[in-house]
Short mmCIF file of C-alpha atoms in Angstrom, two decimals:
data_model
loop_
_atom_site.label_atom_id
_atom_site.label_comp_id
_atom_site.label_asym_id
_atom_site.label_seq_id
_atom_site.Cartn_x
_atom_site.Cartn_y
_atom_site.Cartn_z
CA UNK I 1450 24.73 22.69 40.78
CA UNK I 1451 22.06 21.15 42.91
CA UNK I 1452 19.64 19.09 40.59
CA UNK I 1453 17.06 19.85 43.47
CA UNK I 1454 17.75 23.87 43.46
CA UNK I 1455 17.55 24.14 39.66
CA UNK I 1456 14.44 22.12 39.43
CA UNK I 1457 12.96 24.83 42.25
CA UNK I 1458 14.35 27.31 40.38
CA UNK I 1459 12.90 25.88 36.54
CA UNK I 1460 9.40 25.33 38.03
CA UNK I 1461 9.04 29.05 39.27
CA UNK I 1462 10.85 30.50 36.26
CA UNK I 1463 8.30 28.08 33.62
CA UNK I 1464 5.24 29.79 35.56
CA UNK I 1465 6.64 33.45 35.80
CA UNK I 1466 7.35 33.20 32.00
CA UNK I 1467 3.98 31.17 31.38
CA UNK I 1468 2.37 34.55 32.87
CA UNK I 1469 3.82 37.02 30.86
CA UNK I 1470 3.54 35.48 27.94
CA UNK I 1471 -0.08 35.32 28.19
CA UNK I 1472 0.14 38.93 29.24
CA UNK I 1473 2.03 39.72 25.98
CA UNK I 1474 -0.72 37.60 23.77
CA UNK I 1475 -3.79 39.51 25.45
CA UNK I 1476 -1.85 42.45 24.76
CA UNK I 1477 -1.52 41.83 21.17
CA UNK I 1478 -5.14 40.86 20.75
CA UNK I 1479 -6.11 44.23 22.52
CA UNK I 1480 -3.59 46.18 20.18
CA UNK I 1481 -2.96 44.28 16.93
CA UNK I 1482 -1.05 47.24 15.68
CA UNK I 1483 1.70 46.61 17.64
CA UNK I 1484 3.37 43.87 15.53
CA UNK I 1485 6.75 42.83 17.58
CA UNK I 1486 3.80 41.52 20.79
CA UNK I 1487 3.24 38.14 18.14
CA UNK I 1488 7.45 37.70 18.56
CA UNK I 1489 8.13 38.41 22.28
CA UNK I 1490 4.79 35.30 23.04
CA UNK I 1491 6.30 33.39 20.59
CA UNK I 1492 9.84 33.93 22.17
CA UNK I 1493 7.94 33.42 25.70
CA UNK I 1494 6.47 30.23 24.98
CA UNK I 1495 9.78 28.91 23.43
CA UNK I 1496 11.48 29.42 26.43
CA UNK I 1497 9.38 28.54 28.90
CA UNK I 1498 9.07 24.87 26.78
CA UNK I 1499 12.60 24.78 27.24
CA UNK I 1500 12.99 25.38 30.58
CA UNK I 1501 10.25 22.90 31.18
CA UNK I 1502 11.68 20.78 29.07
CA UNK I 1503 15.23 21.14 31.60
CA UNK I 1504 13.39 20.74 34.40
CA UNK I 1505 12.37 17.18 33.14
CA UNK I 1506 15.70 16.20 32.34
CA UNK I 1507 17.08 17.18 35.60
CA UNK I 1508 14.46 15.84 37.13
CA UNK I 1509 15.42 12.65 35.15
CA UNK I 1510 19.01 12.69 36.08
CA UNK I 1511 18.23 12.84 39.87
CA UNK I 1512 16.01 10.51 39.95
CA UNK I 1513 17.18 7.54 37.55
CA UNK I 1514 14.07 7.24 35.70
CA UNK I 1515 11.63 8.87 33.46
CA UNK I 1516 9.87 11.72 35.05
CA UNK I 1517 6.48 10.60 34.96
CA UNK I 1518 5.56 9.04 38.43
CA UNK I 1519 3.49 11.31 39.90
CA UNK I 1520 1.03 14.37 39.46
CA UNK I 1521 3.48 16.98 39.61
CA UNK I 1522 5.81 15.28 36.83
CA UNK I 1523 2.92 14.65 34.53
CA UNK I 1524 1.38 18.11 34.99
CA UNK I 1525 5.04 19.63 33.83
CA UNK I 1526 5.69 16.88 30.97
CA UNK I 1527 1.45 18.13 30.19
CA UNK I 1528 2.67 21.85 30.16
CA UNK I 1529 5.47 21.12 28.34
CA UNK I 1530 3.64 19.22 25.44
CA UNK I 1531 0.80 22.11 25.81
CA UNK I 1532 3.71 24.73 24.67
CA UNK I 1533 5.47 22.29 22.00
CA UNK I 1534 2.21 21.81 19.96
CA UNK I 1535 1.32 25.62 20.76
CA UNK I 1536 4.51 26.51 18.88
CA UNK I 1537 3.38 24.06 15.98
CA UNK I 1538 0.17 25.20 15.55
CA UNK I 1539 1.21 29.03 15.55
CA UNK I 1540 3.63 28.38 12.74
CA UNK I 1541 1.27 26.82 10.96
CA UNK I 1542 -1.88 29.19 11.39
CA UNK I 1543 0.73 32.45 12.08
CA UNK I 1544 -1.98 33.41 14.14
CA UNK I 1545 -1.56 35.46 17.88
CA UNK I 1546 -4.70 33.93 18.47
CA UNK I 1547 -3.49 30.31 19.49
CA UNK I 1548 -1.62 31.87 22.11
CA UNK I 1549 -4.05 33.89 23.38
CA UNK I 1550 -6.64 30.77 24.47
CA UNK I 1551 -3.31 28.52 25.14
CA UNK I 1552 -1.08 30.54 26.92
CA UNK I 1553 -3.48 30.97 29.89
CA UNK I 1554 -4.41 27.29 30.08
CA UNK I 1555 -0.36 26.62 30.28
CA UNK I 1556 0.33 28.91 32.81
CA UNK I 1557 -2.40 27.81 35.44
CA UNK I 1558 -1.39 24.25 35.27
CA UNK I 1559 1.98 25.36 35.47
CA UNK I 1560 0.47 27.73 38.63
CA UNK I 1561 -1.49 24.61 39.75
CA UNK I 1562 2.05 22.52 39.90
CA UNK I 1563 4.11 24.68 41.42
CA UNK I 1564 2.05 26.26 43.93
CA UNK I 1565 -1.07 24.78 45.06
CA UNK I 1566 0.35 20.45 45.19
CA UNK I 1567 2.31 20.29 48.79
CA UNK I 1568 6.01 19.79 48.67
CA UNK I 1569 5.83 16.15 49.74
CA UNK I 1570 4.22 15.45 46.35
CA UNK I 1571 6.67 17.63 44.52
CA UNK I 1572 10.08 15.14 45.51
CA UNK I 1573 11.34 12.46 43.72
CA UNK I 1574 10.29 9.17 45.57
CA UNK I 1575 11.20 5.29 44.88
CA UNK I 1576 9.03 3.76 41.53
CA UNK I 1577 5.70 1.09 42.91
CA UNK I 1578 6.60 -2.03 41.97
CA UNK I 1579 3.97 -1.57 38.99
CA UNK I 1580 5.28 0.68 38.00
CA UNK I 1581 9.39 -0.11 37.37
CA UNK I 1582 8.53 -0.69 33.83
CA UNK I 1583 10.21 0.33 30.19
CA UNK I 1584 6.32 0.75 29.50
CA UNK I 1585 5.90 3.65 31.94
CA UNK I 1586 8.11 5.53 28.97
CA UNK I 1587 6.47 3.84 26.22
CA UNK I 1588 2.49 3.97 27.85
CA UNK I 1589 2.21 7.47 29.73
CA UNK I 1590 4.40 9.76 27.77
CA UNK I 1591 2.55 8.38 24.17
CA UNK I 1592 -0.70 9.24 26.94
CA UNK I 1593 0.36 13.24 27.81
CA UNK I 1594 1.37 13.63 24.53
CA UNK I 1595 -2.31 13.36 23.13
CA UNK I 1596 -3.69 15.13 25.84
CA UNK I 1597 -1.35 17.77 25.02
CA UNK I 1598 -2.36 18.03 21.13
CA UNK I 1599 -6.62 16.62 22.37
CA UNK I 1600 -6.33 20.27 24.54
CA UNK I 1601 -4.52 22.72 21.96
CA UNK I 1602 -7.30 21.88 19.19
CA UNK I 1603 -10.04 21.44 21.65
CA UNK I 1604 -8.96 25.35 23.05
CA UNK I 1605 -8.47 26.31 19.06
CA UNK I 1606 -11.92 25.22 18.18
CA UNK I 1607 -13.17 27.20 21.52
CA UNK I 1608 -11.40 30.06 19.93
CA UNK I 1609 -13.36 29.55 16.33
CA UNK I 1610 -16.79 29.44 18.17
CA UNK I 1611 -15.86 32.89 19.82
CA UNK I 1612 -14.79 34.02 16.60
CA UNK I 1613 -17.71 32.84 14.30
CA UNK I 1614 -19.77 34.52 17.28
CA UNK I 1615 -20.98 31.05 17.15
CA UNK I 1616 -22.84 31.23 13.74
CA UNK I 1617 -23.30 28.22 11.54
CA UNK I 1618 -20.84 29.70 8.64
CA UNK I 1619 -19.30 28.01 5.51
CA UNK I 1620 -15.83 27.15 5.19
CA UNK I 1621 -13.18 25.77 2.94
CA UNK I 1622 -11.75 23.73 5.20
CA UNK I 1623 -9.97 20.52 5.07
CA UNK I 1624 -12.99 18.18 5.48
CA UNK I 1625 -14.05 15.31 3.06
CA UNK I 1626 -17.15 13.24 2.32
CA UNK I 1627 -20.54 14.56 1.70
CA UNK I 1628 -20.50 18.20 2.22
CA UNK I 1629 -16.62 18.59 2.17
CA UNK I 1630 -14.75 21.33 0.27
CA UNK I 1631 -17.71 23.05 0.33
CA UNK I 1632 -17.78 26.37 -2.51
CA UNK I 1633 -18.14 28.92 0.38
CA UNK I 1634 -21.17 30.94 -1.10
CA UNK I 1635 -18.26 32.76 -3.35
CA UNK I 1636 -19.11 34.00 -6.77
CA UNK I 1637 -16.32 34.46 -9.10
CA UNK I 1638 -16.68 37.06 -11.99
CA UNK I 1639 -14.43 39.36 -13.85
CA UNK I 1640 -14.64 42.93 -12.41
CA UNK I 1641 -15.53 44.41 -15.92
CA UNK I 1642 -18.57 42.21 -15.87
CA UNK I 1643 -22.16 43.47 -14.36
CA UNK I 1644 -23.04 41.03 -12.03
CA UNK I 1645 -26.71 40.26 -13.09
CA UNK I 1646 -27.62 36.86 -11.03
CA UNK I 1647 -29.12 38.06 -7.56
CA UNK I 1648 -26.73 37.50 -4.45
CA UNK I 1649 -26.85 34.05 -2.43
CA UNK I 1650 -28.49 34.37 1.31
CA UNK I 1651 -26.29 35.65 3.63
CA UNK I 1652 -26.50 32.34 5.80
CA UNK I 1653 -25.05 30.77 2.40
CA UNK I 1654 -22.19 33.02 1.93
CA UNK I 1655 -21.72 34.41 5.17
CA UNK I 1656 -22.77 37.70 3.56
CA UNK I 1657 -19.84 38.14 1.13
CA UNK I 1658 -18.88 37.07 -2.54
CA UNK I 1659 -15.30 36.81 -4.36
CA UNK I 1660 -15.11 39.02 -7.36
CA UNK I 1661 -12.16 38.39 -10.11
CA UNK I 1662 -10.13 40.84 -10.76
CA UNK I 1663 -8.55 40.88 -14.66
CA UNK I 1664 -5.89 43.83 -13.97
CA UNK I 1665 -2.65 42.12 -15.30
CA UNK I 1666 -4.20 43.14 -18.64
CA UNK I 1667 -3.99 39.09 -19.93
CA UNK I 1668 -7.09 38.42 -18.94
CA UNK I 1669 -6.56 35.51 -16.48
CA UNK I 1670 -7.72 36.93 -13.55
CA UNK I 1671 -5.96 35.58 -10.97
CA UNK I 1672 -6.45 38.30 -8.49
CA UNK I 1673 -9.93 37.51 -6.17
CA UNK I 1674 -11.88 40.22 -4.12
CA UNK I 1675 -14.01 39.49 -1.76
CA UNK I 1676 -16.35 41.94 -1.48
CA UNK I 1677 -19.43 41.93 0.77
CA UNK I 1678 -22.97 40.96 -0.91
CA UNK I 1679 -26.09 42.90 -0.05
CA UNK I 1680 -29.16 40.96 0.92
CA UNK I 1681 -32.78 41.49 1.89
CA UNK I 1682 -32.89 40.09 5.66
CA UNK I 1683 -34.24 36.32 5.84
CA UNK I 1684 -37.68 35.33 6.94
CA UNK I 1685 -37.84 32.08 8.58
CA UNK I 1686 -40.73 29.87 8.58
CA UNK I 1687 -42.58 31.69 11.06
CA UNK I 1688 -42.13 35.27 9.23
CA UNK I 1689 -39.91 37.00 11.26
CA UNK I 1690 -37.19 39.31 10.22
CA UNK I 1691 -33.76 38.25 11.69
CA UNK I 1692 -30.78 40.57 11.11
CA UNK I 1693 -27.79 38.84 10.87
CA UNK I 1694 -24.88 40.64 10.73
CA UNK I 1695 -22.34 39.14 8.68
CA UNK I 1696 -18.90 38.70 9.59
CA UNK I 1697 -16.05 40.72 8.40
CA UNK I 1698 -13.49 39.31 5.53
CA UNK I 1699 -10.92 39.08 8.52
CA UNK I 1700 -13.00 37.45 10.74
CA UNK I 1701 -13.84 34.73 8.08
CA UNK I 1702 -10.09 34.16 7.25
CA UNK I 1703 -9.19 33.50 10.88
CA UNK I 1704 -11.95 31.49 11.55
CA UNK I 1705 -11.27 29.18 8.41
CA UNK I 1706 -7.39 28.84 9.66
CA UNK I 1707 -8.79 28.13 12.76
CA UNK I 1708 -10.82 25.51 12.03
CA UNK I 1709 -8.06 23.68 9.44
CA UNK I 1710 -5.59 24.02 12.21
CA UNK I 1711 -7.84 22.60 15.27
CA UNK I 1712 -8.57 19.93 12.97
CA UNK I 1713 -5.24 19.00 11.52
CA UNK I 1714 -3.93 19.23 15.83
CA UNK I 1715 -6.68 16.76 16.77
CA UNK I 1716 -5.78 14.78 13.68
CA UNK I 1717 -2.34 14.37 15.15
CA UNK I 1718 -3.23 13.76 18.89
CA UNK I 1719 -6.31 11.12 18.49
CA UNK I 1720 -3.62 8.45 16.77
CA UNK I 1721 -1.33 9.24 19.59
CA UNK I 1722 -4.66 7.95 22.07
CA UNK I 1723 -4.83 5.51 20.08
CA UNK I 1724 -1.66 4.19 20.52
CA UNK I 1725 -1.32 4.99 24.28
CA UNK I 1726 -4.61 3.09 24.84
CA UNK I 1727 -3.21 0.30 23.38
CA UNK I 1728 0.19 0.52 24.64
CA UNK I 1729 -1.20 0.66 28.19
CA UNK I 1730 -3.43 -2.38 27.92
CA UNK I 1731 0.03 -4.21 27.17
CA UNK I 1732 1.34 -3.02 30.23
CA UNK I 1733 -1.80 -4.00 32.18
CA UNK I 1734 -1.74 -7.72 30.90
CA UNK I 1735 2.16 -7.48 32.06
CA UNK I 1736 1.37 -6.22 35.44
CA UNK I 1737 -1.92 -6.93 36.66
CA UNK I 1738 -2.88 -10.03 34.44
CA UNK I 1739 -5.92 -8.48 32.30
CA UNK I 1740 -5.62 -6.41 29.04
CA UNK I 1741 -8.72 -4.19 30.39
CA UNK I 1742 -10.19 -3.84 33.88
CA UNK I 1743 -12.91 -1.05 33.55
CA UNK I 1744 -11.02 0.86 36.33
CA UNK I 1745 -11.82 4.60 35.95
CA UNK I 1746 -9.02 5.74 34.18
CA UNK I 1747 -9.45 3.28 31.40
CA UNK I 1748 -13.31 3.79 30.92
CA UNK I 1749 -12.63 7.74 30.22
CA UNK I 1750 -9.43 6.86 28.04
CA UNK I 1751 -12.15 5.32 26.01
CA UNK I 1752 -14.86 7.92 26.69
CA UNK I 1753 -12.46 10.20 25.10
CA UNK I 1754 -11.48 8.01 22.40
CA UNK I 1755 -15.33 7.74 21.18
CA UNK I 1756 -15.36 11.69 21.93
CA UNK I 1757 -12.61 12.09 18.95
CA UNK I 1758 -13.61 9.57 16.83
CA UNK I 1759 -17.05 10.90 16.81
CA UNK I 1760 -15.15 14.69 15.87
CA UNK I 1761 -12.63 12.95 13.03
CA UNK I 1762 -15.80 10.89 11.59
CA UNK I 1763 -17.83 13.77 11.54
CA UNK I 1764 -15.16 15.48 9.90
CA UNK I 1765 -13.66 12.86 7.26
CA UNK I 1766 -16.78 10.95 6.34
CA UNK I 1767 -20.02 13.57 6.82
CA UNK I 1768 -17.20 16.14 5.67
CA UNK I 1769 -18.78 18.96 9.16
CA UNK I 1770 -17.10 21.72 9.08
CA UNK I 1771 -18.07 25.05 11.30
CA UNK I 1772 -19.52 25.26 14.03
CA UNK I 1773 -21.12 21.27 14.96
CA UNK I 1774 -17.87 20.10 15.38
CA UNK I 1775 -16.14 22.87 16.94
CA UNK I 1776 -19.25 22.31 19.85
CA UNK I 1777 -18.04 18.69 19.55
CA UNK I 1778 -13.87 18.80 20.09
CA UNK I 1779 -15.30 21.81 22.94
CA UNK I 1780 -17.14 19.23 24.47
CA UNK I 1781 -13.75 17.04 24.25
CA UNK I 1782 -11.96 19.41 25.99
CA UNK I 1783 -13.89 18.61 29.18
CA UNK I 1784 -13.55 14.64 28.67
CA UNK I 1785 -9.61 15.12 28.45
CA UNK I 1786 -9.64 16.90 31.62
CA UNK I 1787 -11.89 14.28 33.36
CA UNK I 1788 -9.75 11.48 32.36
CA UNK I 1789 -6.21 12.88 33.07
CA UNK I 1790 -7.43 14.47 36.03
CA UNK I 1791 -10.97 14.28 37.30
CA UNK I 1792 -10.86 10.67 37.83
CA UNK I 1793 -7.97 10.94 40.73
CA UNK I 1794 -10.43 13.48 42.18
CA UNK I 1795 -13.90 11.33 41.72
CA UNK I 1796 -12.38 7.84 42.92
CA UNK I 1797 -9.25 5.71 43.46
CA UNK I 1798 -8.70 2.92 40.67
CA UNK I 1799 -5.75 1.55 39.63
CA UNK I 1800 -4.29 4.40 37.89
CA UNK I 1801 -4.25 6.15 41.85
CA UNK I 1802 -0.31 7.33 42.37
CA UNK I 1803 -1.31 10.97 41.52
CA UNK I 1804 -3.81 10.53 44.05
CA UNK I 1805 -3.09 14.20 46.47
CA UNK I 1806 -6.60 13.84 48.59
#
């Protein structure tokens, strides 16, 4: 078969599946009762990596070298990374709700690739002489790789702001430091005991406690309730009543595997930055004679970098959990997207071959 047919036919295929897969995932959001809608996304993002994933390797074949040369490679090897952590991060939360905020993003670069960048920029051409390099393997894939993981927890904290309603709640999570593994505002008693103390704040215990449940007649109690605590509302400091509804058991458990699961996919892409950064300034002494240069693409590689460190610091140090960092890895989602992409639309540096303007 034509290498040059199958890759037409891959591209189209990746985005067509990319779309109903995120049709399937809104679906299941919208009807949660319909349990095989979490399999067919799951199935749909599987195969849409691996088509992806051919479309590469033909890609490589026909060309004799490692698909990564210009903007319509990279966006495909992005995609492809997108879907490959997606599928890791699902397992781990087994939650349809990292497909519905990752899905979506997938498909429209996907949409972006094959549709909107010209033809002329979609062909295999000759390597720059700066680029006919074992570090273009070593530097840029390392590169997409992070911004692949950087994006999925970046879109998964997005996801725990819209499902916190973007209240300052207390989690279990996996922070340390000062403040980590927090207690939750959960109480746990037996359930033949009157509970007697009064109830935490609702801001404390985002309006629900953890009874013990002694049923297995040995008296362990190893079964835990959570039931919901009733409060008086809070006055603040100016005497004013604010209602705050608290969130429902469900809600809290999503938002908590959320949260563990951004964090843990951040975890994994900021050492993969770290080692692209440094990878790449290798290649830069090789080719252009300095280590760094301050051209554009570096100086938001390291914008990022501080962006991240600032999140895992926050995290493994201060022990944050909630809501300040999710604002924070939000806010990183933007940087990512400004330094694989906004800086070939803002200005021409030396990172310029996926220049289309």
């Amino acid at each position: 078969m034509n290498l040059v047919v199958l890759q037409n036919w891959l591209d189209n295929a990746s985005f067509a599946i990319l779309f109903l897969t995120m049709l399937v995932y809104w679906g299941g959001a919208a009807f949660p009762n319909l349990p095989y809608l979490a399999a067919l996304g799951t199935a749909g993002m599987a195969i849409a990596n691996l088509c992806m994933a051919t479309l590469l390797g033909a890609r490589w074949i026909e060309a004799g070298y490692f698909p990564l040369s210009n903007l319509y490679e990279s966006l495909f090897f992005l995609t492809w990374g997108i879907t490959a952590v997606h599928l890791i991060a699902e397992n781990s939360s087994r939650s349809r709700l990292v497909g519905v905020v990752t899905s979506p993003v997938a498909m429209l670069i996907a949409a972006f690739a094959t549709l909107t960048l010209p033809s002329q920029m979609q062909t295999s051409e000759p390597l720059v002489p700066a680029l006919k390099s074992n570090w273009l393997m070593m530097h840029v894939s390392v590169m997409m790789l992070s911004y692949s993981a950087l994006m999925v927890g970046s879109l998964l904290a997005i996801a725990f702001l819209v499902v916190t309603r973007g209240q300052n709640i207390q989690l279990q999570g996996s922070s340390v430091g000062t403040g980590g593994y927090r207690s939750n505002g959960y109480r746990l008693h037996k359930a033949s005991e009157l509970i007697s103390q009064p109830p935490a704040p609702v801001v404390e215990n985002n309006g629900f406690a953890r009874f013990e449940s002694s049923s297995n007649g040995n008296g362990n109690g190893n079964t835990a309730v959570l039931g919901l605590v009733t409060t008086t509302p809070i006055q603040n400091s100016k005497s004013e009543i604010q209602n705050l509804e608290p969130l429902s058991p469900q809600r809290l458990s999503l938002a908590e595997t959320l949260d563990n699961i951004s964090y843990r996919i951040i975890g994994l892409g900021f050492p993969l930055l770290t080692i692209g950064i440094i990878a790449g300034g290798v290649w830069a002494n090789e080719a252009w004679g300095s280590y760094w240069s301050w051209d554009p693409k570096e100086t938001w590689a390291l914008i990022t970098w501080l962006v991240f460190a600032a999140y895992l610091h926050a995290r493994i140090t201060r022990g944050w959990q909630g809501r300040s960092p999710a604002i924070l890895a939000s806010t990183g989602f933007v940087v990512v997207w400004v330094c694989y992409l906004g800086v070939n639309l803002l200005g021409k540096g030396l990172h310029s071959y996926g220049w289309f303007f």
